[in-house]
Tab-separated table of C-alpha atoms in Angstrom:
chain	number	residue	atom	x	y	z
A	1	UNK	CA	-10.312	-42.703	-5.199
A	2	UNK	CA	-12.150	-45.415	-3.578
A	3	UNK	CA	-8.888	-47.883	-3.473
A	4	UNK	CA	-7.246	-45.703	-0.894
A	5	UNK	CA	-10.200	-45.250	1.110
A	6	UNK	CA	-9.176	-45.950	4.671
A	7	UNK	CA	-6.162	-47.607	3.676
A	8	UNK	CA	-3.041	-48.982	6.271
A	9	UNK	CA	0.019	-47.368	5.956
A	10	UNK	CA	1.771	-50.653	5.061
A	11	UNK	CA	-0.541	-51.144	1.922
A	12	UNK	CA	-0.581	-47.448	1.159
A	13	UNK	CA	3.222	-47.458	1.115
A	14	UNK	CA	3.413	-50.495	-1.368
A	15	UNK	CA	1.522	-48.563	-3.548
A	16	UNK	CA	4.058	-45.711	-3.196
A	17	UNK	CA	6.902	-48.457	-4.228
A	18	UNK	CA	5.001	-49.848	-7.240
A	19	UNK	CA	4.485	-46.030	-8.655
A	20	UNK	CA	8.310	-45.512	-8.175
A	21	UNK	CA	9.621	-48.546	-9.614
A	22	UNK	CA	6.600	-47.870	-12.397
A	23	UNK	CA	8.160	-44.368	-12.949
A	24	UNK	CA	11.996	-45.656	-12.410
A	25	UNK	CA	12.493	-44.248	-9.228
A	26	UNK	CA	14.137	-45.418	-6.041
A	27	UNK	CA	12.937	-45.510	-2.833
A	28	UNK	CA	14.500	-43.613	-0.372
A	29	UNK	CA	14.358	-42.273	3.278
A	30	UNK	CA	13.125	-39.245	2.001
A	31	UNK	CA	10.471	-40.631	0.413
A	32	UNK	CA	9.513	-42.216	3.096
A	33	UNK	CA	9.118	-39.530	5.068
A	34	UNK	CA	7.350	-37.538	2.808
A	35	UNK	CA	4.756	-40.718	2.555
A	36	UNK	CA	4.772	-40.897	6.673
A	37	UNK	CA	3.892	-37.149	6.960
A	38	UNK	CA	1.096	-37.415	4.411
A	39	UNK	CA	-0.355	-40.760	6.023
A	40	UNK	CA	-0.659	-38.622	9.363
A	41	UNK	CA	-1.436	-34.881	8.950
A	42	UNK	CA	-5.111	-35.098	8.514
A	43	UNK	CA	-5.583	-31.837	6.560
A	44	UNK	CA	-5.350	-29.937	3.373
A	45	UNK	CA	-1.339	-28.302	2.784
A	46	UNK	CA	0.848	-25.960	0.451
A	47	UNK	CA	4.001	-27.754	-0.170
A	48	UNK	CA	5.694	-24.878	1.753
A	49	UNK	CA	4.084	-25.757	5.072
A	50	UNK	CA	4.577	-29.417	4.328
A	51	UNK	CA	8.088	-28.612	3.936
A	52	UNK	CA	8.331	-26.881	7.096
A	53	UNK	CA	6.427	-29.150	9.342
A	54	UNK	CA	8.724	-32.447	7.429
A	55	UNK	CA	11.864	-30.159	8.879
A	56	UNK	CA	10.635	-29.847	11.759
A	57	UNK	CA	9.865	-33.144	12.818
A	58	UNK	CA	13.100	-34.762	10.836
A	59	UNK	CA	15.541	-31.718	11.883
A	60	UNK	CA	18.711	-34.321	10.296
A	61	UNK	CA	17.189	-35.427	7.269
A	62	UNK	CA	18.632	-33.511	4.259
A	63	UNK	CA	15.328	-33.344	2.367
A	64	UNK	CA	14.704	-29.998	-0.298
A	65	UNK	CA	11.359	-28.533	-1.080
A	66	UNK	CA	11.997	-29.777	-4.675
A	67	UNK	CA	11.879	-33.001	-3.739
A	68	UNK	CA	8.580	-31.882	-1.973
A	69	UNK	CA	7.208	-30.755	-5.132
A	70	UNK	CA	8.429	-33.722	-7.395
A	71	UNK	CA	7.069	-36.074	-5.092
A	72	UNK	CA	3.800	-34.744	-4.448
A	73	UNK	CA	3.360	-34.589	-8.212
A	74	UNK	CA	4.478	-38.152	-8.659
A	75	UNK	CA	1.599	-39.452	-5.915
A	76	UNK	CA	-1.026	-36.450	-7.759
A	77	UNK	CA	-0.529	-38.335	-11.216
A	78	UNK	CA	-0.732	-41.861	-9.406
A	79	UNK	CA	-3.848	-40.607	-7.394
A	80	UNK	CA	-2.840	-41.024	-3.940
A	81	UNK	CA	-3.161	-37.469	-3.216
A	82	UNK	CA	-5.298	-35.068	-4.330
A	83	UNK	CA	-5.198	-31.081	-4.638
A	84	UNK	CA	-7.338	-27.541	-4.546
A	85	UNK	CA	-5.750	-25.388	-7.117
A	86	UNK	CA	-5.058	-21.544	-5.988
A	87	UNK	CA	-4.795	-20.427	-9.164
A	88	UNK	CA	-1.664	-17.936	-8.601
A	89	UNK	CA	-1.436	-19.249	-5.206
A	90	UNK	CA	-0.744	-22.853	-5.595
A	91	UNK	CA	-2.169	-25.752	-4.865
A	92	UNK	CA	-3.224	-27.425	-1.718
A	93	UNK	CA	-2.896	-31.379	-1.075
A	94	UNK	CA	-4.463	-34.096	0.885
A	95	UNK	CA	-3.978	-37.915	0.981
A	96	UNK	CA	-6.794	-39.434	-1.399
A	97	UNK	CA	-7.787	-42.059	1.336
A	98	UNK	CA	-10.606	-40.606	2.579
A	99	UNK	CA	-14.192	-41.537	1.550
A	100	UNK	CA	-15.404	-38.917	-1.104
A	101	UNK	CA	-16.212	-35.250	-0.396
A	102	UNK	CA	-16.504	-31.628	-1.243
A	103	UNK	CA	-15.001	-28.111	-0.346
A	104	UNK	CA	-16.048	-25.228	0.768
A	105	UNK	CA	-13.061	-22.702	0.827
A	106	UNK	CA	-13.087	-19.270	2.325
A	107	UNK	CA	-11.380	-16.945	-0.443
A	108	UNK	CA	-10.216	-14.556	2.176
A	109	UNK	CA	-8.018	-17.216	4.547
A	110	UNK	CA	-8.117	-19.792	2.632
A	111	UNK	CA	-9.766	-22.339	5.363
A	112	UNK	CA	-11.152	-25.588	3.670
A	113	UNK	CA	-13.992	-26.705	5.395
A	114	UNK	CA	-15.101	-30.614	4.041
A	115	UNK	CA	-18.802	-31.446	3.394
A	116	UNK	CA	-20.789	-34.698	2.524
A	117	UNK	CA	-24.071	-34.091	1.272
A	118	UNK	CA	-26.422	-36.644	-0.194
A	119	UNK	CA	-28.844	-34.635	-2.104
A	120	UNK	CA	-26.102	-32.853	-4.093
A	121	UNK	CA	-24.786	-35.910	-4.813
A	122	UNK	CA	-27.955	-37.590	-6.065
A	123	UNK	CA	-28.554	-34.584	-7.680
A	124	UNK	CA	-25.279	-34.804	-9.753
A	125	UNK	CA	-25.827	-38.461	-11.021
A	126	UNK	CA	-28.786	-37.749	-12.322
A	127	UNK	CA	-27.772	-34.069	-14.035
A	128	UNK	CA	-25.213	-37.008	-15.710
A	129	UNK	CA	-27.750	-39.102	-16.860
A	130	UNK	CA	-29.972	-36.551	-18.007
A	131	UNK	CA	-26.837	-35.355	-20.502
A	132	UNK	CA	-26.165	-39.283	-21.615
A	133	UNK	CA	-23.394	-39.647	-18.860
A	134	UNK	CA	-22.139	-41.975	-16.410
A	135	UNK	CA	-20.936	-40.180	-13.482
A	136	UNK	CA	-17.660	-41.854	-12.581
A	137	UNK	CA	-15.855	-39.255	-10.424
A	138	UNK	CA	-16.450	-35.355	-9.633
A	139	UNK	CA	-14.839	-32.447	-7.257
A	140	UNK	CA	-17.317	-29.507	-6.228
A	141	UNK	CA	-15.485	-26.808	-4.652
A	142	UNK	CA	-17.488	-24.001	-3.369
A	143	UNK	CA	-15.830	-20.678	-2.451
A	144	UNK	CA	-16.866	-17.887	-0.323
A	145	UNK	CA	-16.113	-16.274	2.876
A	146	UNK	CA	-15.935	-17.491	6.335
A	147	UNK	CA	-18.199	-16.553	9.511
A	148	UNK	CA	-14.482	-15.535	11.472
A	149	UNK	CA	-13.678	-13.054	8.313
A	150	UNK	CA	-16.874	-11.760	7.833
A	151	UNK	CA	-16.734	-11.070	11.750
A	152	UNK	CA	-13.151	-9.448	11.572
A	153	UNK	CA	-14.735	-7.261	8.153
A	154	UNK	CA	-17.373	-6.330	10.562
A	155	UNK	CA	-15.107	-5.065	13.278
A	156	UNK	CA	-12.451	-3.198	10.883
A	157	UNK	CA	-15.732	-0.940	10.040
């Protein structure tokens, strides 16, 4: 989402107010929190561990994993945050302000390794043109398994 690309906090969390007023919802400390936490953990998360780490770092904020969940939805839908589904497993979510990229996920650990590469990219566009299409947005998740699990594989042998 290119209007969140290396965004402030103060901008990104107007944007959080408009969607809540949008959707009838109030702002609270909660929210903000959730928002804060998301602005600075620079990786992918389940809810649960976003939970956990949001618990830990506000030990006397009363804040449930449901209003994890709802809220992460909320910025999902409003495309502040994207997510990896895990089929069965869940999803995974990061803050859409970075510029675009890809995945490569290890289906043993789950690890999510980010990529940029131009060729795929150019090759893409023109795989839409070829078919009539304008390429306006994409996600290209690769999966596979990772050099430490391979090595650990190796060793349980």
């Amino acid at each position: 989402m290119s209007f969140l690309e290396n965004i402030e906090y103060d901008h990104l969390l107007e944007e959080f107010k408009a969607v809540l007023r949008k959707n009838s919802l109030k702002f609270t400390k909660q929210r903000e929190i959730i928002l804060q936490t998301l602005y600075n953990f620079p990786g992918h998360f389940l809810p649960e561990e976003f939970y956990l780490l949001i618990k830990e770092n506000n030990p006397k904020t009363n804040i449930g994993i449901a209003t994890i969940y709802r809220t992460l939805n909320l910025l999902e839908d409003s495309s502040i945050v994207t997510s990896i589904s895990f089929g069965k497993n869940g999803k995974k979510y990061e803050l859409a302000n970075k510029p675009h990229h890809d995945h490569i996920i290890c289906k043993n650990c789950g690890l999510i390794l980010e990529f940029e590469d131009k060729e795929i990219e150019k090759k893409q566009k023109e795989i839409a043109e070829k078919n009539g299409f304008i390429l306006t947005n994409h996600i290209m998740q690769l999966y596979g398994i990772c050099a430490d699990c391979q090595k650990n594989k190796r060793k349980k042998r």
